[in-house]
Coordinates of C-alpha atoms and ligand atoms in Angstrom, one line a residue:
X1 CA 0.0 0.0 0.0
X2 CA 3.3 2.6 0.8
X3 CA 4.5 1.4 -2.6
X4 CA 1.2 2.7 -4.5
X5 CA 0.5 6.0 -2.9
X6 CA -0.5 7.9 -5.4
X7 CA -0.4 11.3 -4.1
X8 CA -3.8 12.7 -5.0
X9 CA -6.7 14.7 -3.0
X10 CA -9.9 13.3 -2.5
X11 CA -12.2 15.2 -3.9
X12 CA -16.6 14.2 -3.4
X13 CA -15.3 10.3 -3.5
X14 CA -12.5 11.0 -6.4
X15 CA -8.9 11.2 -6.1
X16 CA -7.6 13.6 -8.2
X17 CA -4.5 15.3 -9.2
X18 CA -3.3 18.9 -9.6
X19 CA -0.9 20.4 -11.8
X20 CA 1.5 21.2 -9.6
X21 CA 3.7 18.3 -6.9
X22 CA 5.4 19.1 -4.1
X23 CA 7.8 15.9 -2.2
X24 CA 7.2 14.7 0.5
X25 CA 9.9 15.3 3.5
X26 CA 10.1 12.2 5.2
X27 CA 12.5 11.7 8.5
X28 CA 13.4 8.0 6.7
X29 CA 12.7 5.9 3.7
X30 CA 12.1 7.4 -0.3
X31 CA 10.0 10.6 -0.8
X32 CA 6.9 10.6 -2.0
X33 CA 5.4 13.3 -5.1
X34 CA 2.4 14.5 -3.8
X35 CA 0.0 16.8 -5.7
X36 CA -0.8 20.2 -4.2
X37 CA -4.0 21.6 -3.7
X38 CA -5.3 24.9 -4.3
X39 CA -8.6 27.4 -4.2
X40 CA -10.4 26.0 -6.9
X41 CA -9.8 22.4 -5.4
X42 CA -11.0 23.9 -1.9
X43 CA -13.7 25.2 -3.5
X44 CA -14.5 21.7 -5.5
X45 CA -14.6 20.1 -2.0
X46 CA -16.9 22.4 -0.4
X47 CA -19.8 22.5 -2.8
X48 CA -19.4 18.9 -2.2
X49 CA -19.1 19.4 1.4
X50 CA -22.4 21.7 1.5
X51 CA -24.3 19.3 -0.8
X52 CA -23.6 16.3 1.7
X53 CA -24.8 18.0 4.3
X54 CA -28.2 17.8 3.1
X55 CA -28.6 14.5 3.5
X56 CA -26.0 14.4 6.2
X57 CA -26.3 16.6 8.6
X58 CA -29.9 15.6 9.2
X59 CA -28.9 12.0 9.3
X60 CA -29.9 9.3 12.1
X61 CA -27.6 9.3 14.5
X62 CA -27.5 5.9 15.0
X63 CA -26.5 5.9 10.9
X64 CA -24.0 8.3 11.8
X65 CA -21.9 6.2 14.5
X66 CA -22.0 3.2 12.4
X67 CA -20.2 5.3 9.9
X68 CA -18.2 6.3 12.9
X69 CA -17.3 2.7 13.6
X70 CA -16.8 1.4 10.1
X71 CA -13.8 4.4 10.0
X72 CA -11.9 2.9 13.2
X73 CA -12.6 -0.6 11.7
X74 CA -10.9 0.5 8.2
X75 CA -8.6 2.8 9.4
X76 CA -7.3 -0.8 11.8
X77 CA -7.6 -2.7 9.0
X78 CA -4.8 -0.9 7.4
X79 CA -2.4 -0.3 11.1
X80 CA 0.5 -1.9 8.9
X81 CA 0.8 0.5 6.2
X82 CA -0.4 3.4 8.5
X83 CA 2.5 3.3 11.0
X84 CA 4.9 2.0 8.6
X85 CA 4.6 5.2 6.4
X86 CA 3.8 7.2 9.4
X87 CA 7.4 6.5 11.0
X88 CA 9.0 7.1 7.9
X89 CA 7.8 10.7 7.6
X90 CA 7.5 11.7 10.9
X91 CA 10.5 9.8 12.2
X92 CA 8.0 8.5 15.3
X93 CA 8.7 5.0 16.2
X94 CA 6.2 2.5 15.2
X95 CA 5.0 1.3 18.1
X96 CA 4.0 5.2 19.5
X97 CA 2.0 5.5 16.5
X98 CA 0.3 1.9 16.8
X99 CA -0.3 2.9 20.2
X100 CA -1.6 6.3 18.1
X101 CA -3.8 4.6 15.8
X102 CA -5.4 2.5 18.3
X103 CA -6.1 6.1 20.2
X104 CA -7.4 7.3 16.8
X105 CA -10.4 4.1 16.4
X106 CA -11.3 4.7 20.4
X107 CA -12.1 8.2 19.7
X108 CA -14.0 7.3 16.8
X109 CA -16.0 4.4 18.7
X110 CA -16.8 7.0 21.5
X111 CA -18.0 9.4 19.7
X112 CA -20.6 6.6 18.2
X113 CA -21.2 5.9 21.6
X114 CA -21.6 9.3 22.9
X115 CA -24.3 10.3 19.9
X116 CA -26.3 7.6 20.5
X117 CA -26.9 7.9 23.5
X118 CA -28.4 11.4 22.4
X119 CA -27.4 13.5 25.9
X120 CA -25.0 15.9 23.8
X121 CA -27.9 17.5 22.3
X122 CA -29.0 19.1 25.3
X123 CA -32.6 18.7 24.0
X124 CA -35.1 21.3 26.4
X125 CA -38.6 21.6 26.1
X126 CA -40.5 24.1 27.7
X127 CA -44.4 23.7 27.3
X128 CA -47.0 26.5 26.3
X129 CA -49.0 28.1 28.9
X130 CA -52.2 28.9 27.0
X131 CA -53.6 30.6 30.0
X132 CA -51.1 32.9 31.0
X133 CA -51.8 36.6 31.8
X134 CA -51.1 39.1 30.6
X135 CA -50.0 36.8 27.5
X136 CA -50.1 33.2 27.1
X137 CA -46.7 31.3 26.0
X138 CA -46.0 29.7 23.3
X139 CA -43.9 25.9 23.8
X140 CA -40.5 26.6 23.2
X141 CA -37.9 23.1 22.4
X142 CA -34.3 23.6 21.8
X143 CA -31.8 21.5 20.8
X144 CA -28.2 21.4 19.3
X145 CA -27.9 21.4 15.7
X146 CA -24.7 20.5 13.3
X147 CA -23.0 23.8 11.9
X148 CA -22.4 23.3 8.5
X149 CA -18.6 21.8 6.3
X150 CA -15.9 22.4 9.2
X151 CA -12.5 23.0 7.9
X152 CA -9.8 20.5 10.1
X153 CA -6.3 21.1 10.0
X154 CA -3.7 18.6 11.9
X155 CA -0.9 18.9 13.5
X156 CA 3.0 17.4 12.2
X157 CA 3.2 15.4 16.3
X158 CA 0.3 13.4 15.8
X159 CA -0.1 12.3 12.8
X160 CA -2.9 9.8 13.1
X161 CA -5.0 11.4 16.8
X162 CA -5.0 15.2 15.8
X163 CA -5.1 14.7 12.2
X164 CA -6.8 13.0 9.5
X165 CA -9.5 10.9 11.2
X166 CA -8.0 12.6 14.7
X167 CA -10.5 14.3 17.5
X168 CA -11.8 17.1 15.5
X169 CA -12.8 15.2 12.3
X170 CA -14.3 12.6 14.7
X171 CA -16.1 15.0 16.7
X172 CA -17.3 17.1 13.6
X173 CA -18.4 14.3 11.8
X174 CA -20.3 13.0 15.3
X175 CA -22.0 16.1 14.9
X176 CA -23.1 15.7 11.2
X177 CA -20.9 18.0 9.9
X178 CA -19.4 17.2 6.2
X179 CA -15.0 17.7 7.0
X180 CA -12.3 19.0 4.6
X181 CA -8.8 18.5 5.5
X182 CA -5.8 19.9 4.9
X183 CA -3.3 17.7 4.9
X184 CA -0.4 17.8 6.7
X185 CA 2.8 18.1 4.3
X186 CA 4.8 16.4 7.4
X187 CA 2.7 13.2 6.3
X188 CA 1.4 13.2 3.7
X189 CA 1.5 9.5 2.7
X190 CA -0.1 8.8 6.6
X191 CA -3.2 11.1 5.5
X192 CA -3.3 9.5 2.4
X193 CA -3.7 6.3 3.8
X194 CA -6.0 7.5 6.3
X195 CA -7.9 9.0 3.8
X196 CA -8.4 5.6 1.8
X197 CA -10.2 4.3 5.0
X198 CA -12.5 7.2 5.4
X199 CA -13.5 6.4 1.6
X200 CA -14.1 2.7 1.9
X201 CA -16.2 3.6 5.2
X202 CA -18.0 6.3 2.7
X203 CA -18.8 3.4 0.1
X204 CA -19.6 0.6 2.7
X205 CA -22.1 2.7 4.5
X206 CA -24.2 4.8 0.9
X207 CA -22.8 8.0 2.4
X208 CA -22.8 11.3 0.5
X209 CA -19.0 11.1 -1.1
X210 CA -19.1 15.0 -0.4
X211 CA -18.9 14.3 4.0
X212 CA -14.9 14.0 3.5
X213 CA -12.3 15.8 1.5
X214 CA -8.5 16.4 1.7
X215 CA -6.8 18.7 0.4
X216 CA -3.1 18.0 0.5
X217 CA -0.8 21.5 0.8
X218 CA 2.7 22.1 1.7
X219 CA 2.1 26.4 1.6
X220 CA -0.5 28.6 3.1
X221 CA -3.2 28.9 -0.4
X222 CA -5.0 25.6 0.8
X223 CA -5.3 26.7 4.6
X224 CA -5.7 30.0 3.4
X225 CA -8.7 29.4 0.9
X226 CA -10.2 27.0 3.2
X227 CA -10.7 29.3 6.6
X228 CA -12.1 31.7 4.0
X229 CA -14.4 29.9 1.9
X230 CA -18.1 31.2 2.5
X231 CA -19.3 27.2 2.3
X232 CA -17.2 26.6 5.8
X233 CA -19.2 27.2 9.0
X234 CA -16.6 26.3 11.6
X235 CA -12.7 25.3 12.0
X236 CA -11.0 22.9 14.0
X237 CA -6.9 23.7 13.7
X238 CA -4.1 21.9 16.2
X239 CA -0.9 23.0 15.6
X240 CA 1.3 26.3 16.3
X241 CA 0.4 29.3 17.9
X242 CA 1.5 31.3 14.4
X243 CA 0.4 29.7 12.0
X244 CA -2.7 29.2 14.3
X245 CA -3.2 33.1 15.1
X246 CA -3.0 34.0 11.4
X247 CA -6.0 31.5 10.6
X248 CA -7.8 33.2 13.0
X249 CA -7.0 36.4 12.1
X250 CA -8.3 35.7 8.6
X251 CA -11.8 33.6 9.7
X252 CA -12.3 37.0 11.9
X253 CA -12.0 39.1 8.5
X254 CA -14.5 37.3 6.8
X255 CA -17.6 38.8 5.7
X256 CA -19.1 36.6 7.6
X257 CA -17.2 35.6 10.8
X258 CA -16.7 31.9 11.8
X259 CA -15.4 30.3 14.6
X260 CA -12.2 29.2 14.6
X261 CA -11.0 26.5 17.2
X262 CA -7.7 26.5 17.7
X263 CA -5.6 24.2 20.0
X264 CA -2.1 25.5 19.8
X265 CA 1.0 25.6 22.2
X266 CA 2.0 25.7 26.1
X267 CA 4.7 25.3 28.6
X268 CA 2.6 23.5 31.1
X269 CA 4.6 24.7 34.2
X270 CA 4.8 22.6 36.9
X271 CA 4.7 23.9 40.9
X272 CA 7.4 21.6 43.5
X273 CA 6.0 22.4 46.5
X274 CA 8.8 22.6 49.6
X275 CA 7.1 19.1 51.6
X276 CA 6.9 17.9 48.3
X277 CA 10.2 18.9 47.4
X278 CA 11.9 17.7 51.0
X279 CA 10.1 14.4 50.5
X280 CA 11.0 13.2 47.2
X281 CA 13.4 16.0 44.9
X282 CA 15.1 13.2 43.4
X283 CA 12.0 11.2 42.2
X284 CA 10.7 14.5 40.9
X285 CA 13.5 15.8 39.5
X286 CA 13.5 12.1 37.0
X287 CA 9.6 12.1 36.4
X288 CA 9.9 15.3 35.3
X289 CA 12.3 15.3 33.2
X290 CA 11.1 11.7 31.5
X291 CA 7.7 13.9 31.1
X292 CA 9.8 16.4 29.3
X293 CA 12.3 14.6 27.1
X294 CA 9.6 12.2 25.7
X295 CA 8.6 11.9 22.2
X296 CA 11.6 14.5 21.4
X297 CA 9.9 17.0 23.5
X298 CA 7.4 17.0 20.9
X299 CA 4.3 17.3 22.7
X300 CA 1.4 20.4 23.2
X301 CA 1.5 19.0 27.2
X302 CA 5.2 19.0 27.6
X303 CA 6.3 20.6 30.9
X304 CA 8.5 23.1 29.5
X305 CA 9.1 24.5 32.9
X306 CA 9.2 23.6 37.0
X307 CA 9.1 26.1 39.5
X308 CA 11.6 24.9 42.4
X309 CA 11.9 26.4 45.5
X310 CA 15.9 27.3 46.2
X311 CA 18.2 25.0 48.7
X312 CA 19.9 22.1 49.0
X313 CA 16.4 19.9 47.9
X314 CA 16.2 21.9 44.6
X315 CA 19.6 21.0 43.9
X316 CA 18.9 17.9 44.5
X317 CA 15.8 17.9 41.9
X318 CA 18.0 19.8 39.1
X319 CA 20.8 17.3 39.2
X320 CA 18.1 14.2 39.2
X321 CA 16.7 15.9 36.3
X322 CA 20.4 16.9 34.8
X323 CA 21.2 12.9 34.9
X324 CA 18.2 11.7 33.1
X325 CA 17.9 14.1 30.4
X326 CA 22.1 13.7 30.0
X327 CA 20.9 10.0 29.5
X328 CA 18.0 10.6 26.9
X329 CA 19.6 9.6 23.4
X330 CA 18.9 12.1 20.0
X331 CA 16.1 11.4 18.9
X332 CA 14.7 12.7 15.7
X333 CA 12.3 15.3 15.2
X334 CA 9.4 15.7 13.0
X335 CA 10.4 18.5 10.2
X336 CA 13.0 20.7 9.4
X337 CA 11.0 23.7 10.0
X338 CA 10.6 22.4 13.7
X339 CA 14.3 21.9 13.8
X340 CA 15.2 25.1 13.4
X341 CA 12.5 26.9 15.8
X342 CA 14.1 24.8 18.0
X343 CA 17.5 26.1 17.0
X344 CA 16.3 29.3 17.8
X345 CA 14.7 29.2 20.7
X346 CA 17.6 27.0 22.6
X347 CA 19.9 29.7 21.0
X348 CA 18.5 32.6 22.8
X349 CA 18.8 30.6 26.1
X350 CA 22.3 29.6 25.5
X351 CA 23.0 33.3 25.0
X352 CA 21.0 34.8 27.7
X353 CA 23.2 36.4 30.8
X354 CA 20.5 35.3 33.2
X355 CA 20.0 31.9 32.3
X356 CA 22.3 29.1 33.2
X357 CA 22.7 26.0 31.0
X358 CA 22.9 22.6 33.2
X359 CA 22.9 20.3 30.2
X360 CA 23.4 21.0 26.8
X361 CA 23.4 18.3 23.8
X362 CA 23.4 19.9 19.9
X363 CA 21.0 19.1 17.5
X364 CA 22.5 16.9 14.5
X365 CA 20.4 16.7 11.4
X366 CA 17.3 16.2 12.6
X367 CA 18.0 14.0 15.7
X368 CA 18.2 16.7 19.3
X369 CA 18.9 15.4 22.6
X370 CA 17.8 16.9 25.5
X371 CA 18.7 20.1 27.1
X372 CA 18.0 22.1 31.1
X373 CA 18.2 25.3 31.6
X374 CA 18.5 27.1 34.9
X375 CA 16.8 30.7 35.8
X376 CA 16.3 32.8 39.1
X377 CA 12.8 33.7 39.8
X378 CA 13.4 37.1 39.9
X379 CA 14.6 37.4 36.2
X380 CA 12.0 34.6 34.9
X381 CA 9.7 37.3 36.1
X382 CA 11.3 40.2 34.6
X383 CA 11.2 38.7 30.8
X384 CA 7.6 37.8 29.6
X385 CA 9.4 35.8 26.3
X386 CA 11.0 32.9 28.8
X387 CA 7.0 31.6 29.2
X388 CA 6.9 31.1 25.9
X389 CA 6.8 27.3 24.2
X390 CA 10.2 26.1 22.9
X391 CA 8.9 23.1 21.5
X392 CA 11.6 20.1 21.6
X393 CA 13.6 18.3 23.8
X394 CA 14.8 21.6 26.5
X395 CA 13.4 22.4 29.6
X396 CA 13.4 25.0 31.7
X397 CA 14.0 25.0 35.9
X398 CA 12.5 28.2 37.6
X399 CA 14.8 28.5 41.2
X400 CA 12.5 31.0 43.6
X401 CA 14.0 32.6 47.0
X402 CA 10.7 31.6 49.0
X403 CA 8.3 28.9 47.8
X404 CA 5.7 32.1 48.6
X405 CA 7.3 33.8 44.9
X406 CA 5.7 31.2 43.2
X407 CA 2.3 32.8 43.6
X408 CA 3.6 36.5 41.5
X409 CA 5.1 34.5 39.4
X410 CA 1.8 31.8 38.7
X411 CA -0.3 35.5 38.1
X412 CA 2.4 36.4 35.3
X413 CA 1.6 33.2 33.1
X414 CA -0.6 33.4 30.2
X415 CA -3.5 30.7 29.1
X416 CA -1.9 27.3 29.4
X417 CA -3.2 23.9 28.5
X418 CA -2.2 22.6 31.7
X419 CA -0.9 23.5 34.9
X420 CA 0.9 20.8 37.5
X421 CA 1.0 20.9 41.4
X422 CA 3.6 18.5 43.0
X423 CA 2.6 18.4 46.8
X424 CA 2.1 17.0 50.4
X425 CA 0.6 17.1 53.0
X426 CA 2.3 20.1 54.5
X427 CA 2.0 21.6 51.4
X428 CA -1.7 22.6 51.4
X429 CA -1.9 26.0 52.6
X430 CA 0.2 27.5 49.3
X431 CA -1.4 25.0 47.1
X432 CA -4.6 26.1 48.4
X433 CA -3.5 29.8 47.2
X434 CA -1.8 28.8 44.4
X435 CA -5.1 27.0 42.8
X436 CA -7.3 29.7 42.2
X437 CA -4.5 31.5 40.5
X438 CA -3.9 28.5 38.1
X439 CA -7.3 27.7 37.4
X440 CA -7.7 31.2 36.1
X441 CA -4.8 30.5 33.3
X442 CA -5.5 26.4 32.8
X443 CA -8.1 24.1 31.2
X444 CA -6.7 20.8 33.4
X445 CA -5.6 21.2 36.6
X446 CA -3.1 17.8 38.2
X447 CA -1.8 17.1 41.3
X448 CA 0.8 14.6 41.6
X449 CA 1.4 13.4 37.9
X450 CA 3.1 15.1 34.4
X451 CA 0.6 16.5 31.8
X452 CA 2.3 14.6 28.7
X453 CA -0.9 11.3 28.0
X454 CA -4.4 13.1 27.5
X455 CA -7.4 10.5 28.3
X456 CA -9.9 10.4 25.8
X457 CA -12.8 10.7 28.2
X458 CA -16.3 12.4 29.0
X459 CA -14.5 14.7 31.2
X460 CA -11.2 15.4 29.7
X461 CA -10.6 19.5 28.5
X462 CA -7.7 19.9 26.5
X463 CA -8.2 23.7 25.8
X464 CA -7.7 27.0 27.7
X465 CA -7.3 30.8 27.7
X466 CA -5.3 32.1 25.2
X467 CA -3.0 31.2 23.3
X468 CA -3.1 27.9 24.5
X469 CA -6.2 28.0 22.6
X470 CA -8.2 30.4 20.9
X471 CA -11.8 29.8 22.6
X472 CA -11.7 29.0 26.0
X473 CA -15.2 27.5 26.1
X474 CA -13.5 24.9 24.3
X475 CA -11.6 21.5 24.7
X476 CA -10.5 19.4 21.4
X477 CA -10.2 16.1 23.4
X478 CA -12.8 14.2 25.1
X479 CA -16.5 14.2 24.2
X480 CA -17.3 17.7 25.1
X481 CA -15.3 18.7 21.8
X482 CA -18.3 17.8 19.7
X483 CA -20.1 21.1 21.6
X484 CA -17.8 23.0 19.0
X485 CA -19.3 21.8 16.0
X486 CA -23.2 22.2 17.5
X487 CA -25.3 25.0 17.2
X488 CA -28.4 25.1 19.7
X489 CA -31.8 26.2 17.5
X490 CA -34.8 27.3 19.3
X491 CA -38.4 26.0 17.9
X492 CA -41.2 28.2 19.2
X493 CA -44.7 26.5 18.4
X494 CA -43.5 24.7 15.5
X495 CA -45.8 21.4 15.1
X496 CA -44.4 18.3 16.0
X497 CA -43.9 16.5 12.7
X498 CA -42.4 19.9 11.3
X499 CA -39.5 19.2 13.9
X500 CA -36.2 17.0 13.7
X501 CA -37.5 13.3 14.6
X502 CA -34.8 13.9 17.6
X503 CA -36.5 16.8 19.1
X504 CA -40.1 15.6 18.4
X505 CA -39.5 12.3 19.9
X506 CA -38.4 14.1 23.1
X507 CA -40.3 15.2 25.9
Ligands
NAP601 P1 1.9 24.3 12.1 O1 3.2 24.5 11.5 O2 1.1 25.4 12.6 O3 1.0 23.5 11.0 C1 -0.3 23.0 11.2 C2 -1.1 23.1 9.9 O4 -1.5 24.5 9.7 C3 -0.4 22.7 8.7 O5 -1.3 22.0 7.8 C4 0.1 24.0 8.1 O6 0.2 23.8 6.7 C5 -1.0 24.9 8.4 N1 -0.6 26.3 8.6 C6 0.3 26.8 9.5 N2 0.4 28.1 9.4 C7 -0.4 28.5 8.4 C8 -0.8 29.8 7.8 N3 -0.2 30.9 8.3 N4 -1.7 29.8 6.8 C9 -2.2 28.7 6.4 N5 -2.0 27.4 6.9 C10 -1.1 27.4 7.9 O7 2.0 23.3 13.4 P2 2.9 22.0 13.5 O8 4.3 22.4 13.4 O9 2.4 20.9 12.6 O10 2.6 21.5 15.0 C11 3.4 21.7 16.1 C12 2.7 22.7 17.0 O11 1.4 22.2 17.3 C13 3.4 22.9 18.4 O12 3.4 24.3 18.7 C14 2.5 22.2 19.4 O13 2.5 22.7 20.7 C15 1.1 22.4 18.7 N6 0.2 21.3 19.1 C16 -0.9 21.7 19.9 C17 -1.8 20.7 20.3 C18 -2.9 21.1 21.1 O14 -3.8 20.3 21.2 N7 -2.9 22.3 21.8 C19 -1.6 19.4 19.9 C20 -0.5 19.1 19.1 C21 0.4 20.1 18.7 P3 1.3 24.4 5.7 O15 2.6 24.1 6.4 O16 1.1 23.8 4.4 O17 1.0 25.9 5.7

């Protein structure tokens, strides 16, 4: 199946190709000619996209998650091929994106779950009151409604979760919304593949060939023409925090404004509480730093920086976590162009006067080992551009006079995805104050644990203020993500067999 990629977008159940190819750019193994998109492609895929809906988006549900659940069955069916070309362009190993794809078919099998069991649609009802005074009421039902084509772009560190079929095309498609992606030019061969699944799933269940596009691109015109195209009602983007501000920037200029969901980057910090720190700086100090240094750094949740109160125990937690990332071997990263923001960003710590380097390793190629970094509280706080994500293998340790600076310094932090306390018992009275400050700038909260592993769960949020992500109110993880893709409609004394068989059938 690697040997016959052919390249194309699939366009309304076709796949067709452009006259222009870009290659593909992978970390190992032959590149691949892939044909790149452009506006009159995006525009071929959402009439297609709109014309599906019709039939679509007022689909059963129960029609809707067997779709769902013939995609995870295709999309397994073809776990060779899929992580095979996967680790070849992203340079992952194969066994993180098995792991990955089996991720990838959960998601899609909740989200059948999740809209069959109908609770997501918040359905309300409240009856008419013919006899009110000085006016009688009319009934009044409400109930969430799909929004239209939704525009999904993926990110180059999960190829197969927070991409093709990842969270947002699951949760869009969950919704009855039609999807058009832009494929990732990091792997393009994966979405290809991918792709192919969603297609057989198309055929296999009579669905509109219009409910799934992609649009391969390796510039901005395909993202570009996509957030702007009048067809598209919503957009679900993971990736970086420029590329995702400019999208948004442009879905804001449109005539008509759309929302524009976007789950970009953090630092995660993470609190070491003194009884904590006393008890078990060493233990910390490793966790930490495996939490850090895994998956190349590569990951939206890493903990780009711990807070450590100063003395002999945070010593004790910077050497621990000095030995285990000097111990981490190079591992490669996902594209050049991450490669040298790395670069850059590690640069301006290594030149820094305030910043101390406790273990350096150089980036070769593509493979980067890992790298700490040491900084006085006092100057952390004086420089807003040292909270800002340095995505890769480098971390940064934050040494505070009194454990009581932590809390200026929590205030300081913008939105973050997530935001760690490591405490005991004796610890409570700052945590307790330390909380409320950190719930005000996170969207998940842990005690105890490392951010890095989201559970795909009812409860998870994977969002938060800005610019960890763009809308607050929103998470791209977990069921609650399908909320972004739903708009509530009121119906105010419209007859019961004029209504959507879902809201009728409710009372
Ligand atoms: P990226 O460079 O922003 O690319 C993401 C997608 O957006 C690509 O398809 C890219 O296509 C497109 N794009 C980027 N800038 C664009 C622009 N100005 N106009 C039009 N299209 C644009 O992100 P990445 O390097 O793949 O991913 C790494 C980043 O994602 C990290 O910062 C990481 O923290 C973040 N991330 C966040 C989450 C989360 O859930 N919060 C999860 C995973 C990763 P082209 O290159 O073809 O333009």
């Amino acid at each position: 199946m690697i040997d016959a990629l052919h390249g194309r977008n699939l366009i309304k159940g076709e796949w067709v190709a452009t006259d222009r190819t870009f290659m593909s750019n992978p970390a190992s193994g032959p590149a691949h000619q892939v044909f790149a998109g452009n506006a009159g492609l995006v525009d071929r895929a959402a009439q297609a996209a709109e014309e599906a809906f019709w039939s679509y988006g007022f689909s059963r549900r129960e029609d809707r998650a067997a779709f769902l659940q013939a995609i995870a069955n295709e999309i397994e069916a073809r776990i060779e091929p899929i992580t095979r070309i996967g680790s070849q362009e992203t340079g992952l190993p194969i066994v993180r994106l098995q792991s990955e794809c089996g991720r990838t078919a959960n998601q899609l099998r909740l989200f059948a779950r999740h809209i069959v069991d109908g609770a997501y649609l918040d359905r309300r009802v409240d009856p008419a009151l013919p006899d009110r005074q000085p006016a009688p009421r009319p009934e009044i039902r409400m109930m969430q409604r799909p929004v239209g084509p939704v525009a999904v772009f993926g990110a180059s560190n999960f190829p197969l979760a927070f991409s093709t079929a990842g969270g947002d095309t699951a949760a869009a498609l969950a919704a009855g919304c039609p999807v058009l992606v832009k494929g990732h030019p990091a792997h393009p061969g994966t979405g290809e593949i991918v792709a192919e699944a969603i297609l057989a799933a198309i055929k296999a269940r009579g669905i509109a060939p219009g409910v799934f596009s992609l649009i391969q691109g390796d510039d901005r015109s395909v993202g570009e023409a996509l957030v702007l195209h009048p067809l598209v009602k919503a957009v679900g983007f993971t990736g970086s925090l420029a590329g995702g501000r400019a999208l948004f920037d442009l879905c804001a200029s449109r005539a008509e404004p759309i929302p524009f969901f976007g789950e970009l980057g953090s630092v995660n910090p993470v609190f070491v509480l003194p009884a904590a720190l006393d008890a078990r700086a060493e233990e910390m100090g490793r966790g930490w730093a495996a939490s850090l240094a895994m998956g190349a750094g590569q990951f939206c949740t890493k903990p780009g920086i711990a807070f450590v109160p100063a003395g002999d125990a945070g010593d004790v937690f910077v050497a621990a976590a000095a030995d285990a990332l000097a111990a981490v071997s190079p591992q490669a990263m996902l594209t050049d162009g991450i490669v040298a923001a790395f670069c850059a960003g590690k640069q301006a710590f290594d030149d820094s006067d305030v910043i101390r380097k406790v273990v350096a390793n150089n980036v070769q190629g593509r493979a980067a080992g890992a790298s700490l970094y040491e900084i006085s509280g006092d100057a952390f706080g004086a420089d807003d551009t040292l909270a800002e994500e340095i995505f890769g293998p480098i971390g940064l340790v934050v040494r505070v006079a009194r454990p009581e600076a932590m809390l200026p310094l929590a205030h300081c932090l913008s939105g973050q995805l997530t935001a760690t306390l490591q405490i005991d018992d004796g610890d409570r009275p700052l945590a307790g104050r330390l909380l409320p400050v950190l719930e005000r700038k996170a969207g998940r909260m842990l005690v105890n644990g490392y951010p890095t592993g989201v559970e795909v769960v009812d409860s998870m949020i994977h969002g938060g203020p800005y610019p960890a992500s763009t809308n607050f109110g929103a998470t791209s993880v977990g069921t609650l993500s399908i909320r972004r893709f739903l708009r509530p409609v009121a119906y105010q004394n419209v007859p019961l067999d004029l209504l959507p068989e879902d809201l009728a059938a409710f009372s």
